[in-house]
Coordinates of C-alpha atoms in Angstrom, one line a residue:
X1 CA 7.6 -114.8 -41.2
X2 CA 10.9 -113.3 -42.3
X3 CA 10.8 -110.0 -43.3
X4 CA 13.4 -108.1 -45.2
X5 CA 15.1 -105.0 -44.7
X6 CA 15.2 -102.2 -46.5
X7 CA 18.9 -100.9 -46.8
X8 CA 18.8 -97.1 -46.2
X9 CA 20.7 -95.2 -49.0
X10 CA 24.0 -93.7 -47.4
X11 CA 24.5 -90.3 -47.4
X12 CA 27.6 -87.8 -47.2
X13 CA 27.7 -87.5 -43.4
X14 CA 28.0 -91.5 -43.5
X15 CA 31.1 -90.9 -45.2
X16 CA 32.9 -88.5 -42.6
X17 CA 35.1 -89.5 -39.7
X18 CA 35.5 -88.6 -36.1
X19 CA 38.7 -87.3 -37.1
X20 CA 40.3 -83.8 -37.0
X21 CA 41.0 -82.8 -40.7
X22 CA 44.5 -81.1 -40.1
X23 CA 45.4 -79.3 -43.5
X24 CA 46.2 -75.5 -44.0
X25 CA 43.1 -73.4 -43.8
X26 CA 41.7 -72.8 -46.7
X27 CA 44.0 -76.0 -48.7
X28 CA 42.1 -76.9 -51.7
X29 CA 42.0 -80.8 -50.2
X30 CA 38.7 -79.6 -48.0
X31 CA 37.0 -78.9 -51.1
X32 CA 38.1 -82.4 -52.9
X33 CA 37.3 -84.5 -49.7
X34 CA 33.6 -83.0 -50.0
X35 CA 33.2 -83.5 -53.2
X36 CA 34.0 -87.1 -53.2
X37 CA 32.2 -87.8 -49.9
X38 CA 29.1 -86.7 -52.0
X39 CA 29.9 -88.8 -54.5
X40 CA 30.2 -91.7 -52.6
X41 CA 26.2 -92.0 -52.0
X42 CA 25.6 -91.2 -55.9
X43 CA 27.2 -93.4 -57.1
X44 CA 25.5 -96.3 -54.5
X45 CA 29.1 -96.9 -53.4
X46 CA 28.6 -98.9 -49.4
X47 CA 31.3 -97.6 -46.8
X48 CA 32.2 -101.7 -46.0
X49 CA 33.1 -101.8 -50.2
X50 CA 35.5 -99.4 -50.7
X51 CA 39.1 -98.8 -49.5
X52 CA 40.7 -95.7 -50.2
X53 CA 44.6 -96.1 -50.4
X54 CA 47.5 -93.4 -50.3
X55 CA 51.0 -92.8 -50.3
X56 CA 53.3 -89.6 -48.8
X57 CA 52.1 -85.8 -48.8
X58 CA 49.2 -83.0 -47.8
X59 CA 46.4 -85.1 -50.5
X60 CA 47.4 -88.6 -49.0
X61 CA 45.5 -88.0 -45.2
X62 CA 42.9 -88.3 -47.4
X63 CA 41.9 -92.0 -45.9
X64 CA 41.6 -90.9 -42.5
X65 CA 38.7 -88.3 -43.6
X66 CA 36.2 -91.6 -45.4
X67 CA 34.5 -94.1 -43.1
X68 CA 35.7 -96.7 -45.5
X69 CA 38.6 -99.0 -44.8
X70 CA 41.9 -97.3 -46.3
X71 CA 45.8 -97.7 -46.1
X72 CA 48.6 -94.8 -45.5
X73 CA 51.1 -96.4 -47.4
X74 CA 54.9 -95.0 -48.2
X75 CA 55.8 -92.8 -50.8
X76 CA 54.9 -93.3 -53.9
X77 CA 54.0 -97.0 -53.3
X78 CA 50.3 -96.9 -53.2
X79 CA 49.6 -98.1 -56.0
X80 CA 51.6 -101.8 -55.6
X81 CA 49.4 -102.3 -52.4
X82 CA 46.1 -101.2 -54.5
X83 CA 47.2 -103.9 -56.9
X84 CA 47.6 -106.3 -53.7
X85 CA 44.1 -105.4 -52.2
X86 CA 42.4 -105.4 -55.5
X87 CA 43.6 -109.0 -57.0
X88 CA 43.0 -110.3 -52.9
X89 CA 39.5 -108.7 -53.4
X90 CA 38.1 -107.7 -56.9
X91 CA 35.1 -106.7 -55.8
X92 CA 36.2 -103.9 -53.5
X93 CA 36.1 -100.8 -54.7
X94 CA 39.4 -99.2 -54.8
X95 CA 40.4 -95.2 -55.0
X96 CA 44.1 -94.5 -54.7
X97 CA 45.0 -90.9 -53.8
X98 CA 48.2 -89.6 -54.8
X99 CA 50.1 -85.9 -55.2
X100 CA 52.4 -84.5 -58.3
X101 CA 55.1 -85.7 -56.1
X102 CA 53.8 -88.8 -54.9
X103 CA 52.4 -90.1 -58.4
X104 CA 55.1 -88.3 -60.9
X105 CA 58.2 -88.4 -58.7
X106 CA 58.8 -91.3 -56.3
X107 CA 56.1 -92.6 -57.7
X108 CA 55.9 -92.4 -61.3
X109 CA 57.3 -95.8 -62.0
X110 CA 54.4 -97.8 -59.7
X111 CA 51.9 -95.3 -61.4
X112 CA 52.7 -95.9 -64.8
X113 CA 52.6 -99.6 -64.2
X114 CA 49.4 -99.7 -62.7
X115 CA 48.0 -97.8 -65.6
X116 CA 49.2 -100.3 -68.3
X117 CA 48.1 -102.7 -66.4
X118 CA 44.5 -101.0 -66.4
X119 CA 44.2 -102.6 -62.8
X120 CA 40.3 -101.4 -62.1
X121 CA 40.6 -98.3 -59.8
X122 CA 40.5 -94.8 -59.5
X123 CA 43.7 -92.7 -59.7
X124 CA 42.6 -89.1 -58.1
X125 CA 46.2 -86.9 -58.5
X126 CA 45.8 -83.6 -56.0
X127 CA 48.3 -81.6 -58.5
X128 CA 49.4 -78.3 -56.8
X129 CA 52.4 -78.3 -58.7
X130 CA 54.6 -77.7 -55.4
X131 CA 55.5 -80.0 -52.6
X132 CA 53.2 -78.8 -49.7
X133 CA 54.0 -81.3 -46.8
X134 CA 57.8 -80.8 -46.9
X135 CA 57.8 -77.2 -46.7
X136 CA 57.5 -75.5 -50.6
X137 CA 60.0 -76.9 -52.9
X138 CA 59.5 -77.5 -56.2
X139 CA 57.9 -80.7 -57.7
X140 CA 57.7 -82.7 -60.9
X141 CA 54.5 -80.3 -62.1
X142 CA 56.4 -77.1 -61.2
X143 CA 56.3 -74.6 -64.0
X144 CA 59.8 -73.4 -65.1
X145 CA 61.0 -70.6 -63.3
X146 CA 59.4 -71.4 -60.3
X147 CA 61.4 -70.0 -56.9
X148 CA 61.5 -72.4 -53.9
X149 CA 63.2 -73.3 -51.1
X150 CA 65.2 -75.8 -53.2
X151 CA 65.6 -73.6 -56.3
X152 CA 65.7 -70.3 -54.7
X153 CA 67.4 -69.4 -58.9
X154 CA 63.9 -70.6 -60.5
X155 CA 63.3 -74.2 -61.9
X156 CA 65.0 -74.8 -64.9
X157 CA 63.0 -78.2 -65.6
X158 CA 60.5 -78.4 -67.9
X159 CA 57.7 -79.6 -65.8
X160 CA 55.6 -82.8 -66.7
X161 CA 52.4 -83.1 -67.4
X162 CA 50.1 -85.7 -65.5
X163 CA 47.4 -86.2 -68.1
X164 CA 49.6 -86.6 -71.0
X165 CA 52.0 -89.1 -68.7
X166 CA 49.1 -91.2 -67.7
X167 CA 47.7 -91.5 -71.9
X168 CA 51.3 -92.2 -72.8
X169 CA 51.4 -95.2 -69.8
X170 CA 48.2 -97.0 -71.6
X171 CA 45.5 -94.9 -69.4
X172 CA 42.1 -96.0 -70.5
X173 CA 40.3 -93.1 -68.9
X174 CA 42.0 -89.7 -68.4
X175 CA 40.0 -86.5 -67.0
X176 CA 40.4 -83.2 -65.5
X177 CA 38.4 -81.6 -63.0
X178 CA 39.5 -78.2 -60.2
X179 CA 39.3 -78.4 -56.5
X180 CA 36.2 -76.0 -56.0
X181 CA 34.5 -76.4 -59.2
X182 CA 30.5 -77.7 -59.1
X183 CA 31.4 -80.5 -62.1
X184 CA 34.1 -82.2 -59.8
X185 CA 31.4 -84.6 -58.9
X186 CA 30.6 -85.4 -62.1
X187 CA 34.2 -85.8 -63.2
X188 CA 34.7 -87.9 -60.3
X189 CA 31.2 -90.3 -61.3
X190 CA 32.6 -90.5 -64.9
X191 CA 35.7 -92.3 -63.7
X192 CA 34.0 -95.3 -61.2
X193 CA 31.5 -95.6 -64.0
X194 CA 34.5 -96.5 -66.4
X195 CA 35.6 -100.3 -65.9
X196 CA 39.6 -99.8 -66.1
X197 CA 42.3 -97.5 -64.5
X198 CA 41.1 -94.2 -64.1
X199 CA 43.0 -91.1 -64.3
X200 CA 41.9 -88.0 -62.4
X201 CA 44.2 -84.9 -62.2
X202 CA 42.6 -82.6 -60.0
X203 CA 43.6 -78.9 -59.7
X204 CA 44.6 -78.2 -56.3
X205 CA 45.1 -74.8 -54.7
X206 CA 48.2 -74.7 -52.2
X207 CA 47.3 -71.7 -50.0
X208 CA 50.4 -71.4 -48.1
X209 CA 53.5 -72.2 -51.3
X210 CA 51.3 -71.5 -54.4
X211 CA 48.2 -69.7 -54.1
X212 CA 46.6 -68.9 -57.2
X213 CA 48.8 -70.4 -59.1
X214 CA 46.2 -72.2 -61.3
X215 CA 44.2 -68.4 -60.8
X216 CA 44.5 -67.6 -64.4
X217 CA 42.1 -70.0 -65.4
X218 CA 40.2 -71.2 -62.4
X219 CA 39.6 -67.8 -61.0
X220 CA 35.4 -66.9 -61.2
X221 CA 36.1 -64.0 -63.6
X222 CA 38.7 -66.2 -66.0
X223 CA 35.8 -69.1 -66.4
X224 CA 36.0 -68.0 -70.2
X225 CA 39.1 -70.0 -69.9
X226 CA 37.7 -73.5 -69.6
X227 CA 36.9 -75.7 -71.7
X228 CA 34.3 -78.0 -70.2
X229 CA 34.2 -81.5 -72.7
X230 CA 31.3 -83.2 -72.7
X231 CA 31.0 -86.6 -75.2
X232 CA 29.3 -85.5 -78.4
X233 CA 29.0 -82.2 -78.2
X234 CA 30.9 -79.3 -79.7
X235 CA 33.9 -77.8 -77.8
X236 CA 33.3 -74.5 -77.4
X237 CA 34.4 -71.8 -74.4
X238 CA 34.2 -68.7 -73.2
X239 CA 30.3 -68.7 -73.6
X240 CA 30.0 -70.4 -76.8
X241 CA 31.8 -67.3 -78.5
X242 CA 35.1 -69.7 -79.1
X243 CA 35.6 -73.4 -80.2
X244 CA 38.4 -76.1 -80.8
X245 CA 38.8 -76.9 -84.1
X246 CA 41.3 -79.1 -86.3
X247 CA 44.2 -77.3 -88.3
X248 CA 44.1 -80.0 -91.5
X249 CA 47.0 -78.7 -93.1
X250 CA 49.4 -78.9 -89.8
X251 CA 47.4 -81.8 -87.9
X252 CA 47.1 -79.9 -84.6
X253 CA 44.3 -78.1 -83.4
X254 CA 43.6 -74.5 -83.1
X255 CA 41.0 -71.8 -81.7
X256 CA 38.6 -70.1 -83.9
X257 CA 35.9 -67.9 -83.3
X258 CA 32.0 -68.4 -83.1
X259 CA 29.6 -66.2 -85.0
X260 CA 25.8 -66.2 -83.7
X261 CA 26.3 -69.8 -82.3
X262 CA 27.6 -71.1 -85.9
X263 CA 30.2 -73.5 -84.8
X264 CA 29.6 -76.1 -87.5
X265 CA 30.0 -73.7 -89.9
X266 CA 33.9 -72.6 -88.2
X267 CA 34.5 -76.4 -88.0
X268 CA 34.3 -76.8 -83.9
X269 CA 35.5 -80.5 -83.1
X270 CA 32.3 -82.5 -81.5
X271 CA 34.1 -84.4 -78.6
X272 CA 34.8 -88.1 -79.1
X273 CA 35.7 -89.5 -75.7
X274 CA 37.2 -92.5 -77.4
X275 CA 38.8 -91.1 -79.9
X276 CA 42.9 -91.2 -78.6
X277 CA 44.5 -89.0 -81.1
X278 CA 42.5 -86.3 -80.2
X279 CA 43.0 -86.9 -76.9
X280 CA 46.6 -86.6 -77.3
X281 CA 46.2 -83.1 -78.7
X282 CA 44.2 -82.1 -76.1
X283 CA 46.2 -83.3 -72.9
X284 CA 49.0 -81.4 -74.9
X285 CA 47.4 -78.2 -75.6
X286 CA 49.3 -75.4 -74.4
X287 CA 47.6 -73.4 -71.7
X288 CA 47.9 -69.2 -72.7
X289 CA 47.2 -70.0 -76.4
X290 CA 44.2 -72.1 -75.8
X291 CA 41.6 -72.9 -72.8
X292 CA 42.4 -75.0 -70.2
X293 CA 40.5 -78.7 -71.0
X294 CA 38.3 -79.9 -68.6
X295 CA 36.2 -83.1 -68.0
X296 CA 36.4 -86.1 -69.3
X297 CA 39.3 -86.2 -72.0
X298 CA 39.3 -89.8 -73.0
X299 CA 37.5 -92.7 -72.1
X300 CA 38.3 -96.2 -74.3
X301 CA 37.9 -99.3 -71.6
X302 CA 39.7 -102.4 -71.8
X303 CA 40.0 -105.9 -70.4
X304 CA 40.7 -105.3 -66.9
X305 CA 44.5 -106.6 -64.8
X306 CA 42.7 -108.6 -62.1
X307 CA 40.0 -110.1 -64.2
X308 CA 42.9 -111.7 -66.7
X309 CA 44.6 -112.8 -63.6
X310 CA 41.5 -114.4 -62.0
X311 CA 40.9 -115.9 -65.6
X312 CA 44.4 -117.2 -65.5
X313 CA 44.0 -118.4 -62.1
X314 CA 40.9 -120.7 -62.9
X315 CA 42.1 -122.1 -65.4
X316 CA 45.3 -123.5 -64.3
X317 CA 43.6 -124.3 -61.6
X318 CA 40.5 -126.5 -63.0
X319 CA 40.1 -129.9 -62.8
X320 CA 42.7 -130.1 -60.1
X321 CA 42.1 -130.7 -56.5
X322 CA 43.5 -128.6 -53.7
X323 CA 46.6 -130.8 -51.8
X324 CA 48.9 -129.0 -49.6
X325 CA 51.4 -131.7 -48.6
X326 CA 51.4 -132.8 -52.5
X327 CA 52.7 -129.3 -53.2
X328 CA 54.6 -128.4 -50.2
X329 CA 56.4 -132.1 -51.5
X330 CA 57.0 -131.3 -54.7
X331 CA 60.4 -130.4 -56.5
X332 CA 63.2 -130.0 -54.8
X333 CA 62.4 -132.4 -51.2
X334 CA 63.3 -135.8 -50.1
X335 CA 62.2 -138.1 -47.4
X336 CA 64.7 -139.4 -44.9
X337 CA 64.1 -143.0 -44.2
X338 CA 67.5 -144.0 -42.3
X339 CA 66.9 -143.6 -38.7
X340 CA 69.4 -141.0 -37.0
X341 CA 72.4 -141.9 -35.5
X342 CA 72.5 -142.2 -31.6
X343 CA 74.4 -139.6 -30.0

């Protein structure tokens, strides 16, 4: 009698390596490469399904830390060899993990490709705003003013902004989450739930070229700061006593204030994850005047890139019968039928 067995749920030690995890004590990528490898058994992801794929910098040793199969690509590439594995192998589930340099510099032309192309993956971007692995100098996310070994004057570019690149490249899903924050998971679940490219900008802490740099907000006693969306509930921060709300008369959106848990009555926003235009305020929203925007910012999905070109494929390809010599005759070939001449 056959009998069969009982898979055993994975958990997050199934997801570590044997190998040494060489970044700077204290880096901000520990606390990411926990949180996903907890993730991984929430989600009822299987180490043999999933390849995790990178290109150049501190975030992309990332595959050598996940018992999964993975790829240290070149920089800024990894998402053209994501698009390789993905349409070789749809059903594999594939995580690319870039940088601010990697994604938005090198990069930024394969990333905004694979976004309109809502190839099904998850983009995680480790956004320090400072190139870490070549020693410090400024990147595309560097705030202006910033002093580095290769503007030792200050920055005089005004910096980009990932989540409001990837919505403007045809992202499907965009969200925010910080390095050591508890909801990481959840962000992280909210994008491989979502079929489609999604976006992930995570808040990384450089120890060694920009510590605290993302303090004023992430720091324990600026938490008042943040604002956590959730889909269908109001957007309030700093303990409820603030809210988002829209500015009619100049179509943006401003702060108000929250008396004794009111916020219908000062017109707080209820978060619509599929609602774009909002989304496009929010991934614009200046960071001083208003809370940081956490969470899941927008999530609309799509028809998929690979499961058009697997569509395409079967159809062009029905009804027909595989023949490799008819092809490998075809067009531009000839047969010789004159024997040679004998030398």
């Amino acid at each position: 009698m056959n009998e069969i067995t009982t898979i055993k749920p994975s958990s997050p030690k199934d997801w570590e390596t044997d190998q040494e995890v060489r970044w700077c004590p204290g880096c901000g990528d520990y606390a990411i490469l926990k949180a996903v490898q907890r993730t991984m058994p929430e989600i009822g992801a299987t180490p043999e399904n999933t390849v995790f794929i990178s290109g150049i910098g501190c975030s992309s040793r990332f595959p050598y830390y996940m018992e999964t199969y993975g790829f240290h690509t070149i920089h800024g590439r990894a998402p053209a060899v994501a698009t390789g594995v993905k349409l070789a192998n749809p059903d594999l589930d594939v995580w690319i993990i870039t940088g601010d340099g990697d994604g938005l510099s090198i990069g930024g032309n394969h990333t905004m490709h694979l976004l309109r192309r809502n190839l099904n993956c998850q983009v995680l971007l480790f956004n320090n705003e400072i190139y870490g692995l070549t020693k410090g100098q400024y990147s595309p996310t560097s705030r202006e003013g910033t002093r580095s070994p290769s503007t030792p004057f200050g920055s005089v570019d005004h910096p980009a902004k990932p989540c409001a690149y990837a919505l403007g490249s045809g992202a499907r899903f965009i969200a925010r989450g910080i390095d050591v924050h508890k909801n990481l998971p959840s962000v992280l679940k909210a994008a491989h739930a979502h079929q489609g490219a999604a976006f992930v900008e995570i808040f990384q802490n450089c120890i060694v070229y920009n510590d605290d740099v993302f303090a004023p907000f992430t720091e324990k006693a600026n938490a008042g700061h943040q604002l956590w969306l959730e889909d269908g509930q109001p957007m309030l921060f700093a303990g409820g006593t603030k809210g988002i709300a829209l500015d009619i008369q100049r179509l943006t959106l401003k702060t108000v204030d929250v008396v004794e848990g009111d916020w219908r009555g000062a017109g707080v926003i209820v978060h619509n994850v599929a609602n774009r235009a909002i989304a496009h305020m929010l991934v614009e929203m200046p960071f001083g005047p208003f809370p940081m925007a956490l969470g899941v910012l927008y999530d609309d999905p799509a028809p998929t890139f690979e499961s058009a070109v697997v569509a395409q494929n079967a159809a062009a390809s029905e009804g027909k019968v595989a023949d490799l010599q008819k092809l490998v005759s075809k067009g531009q070939t000839w047969m010789v039928e004159k024997e040679p001449h004998a030398i």
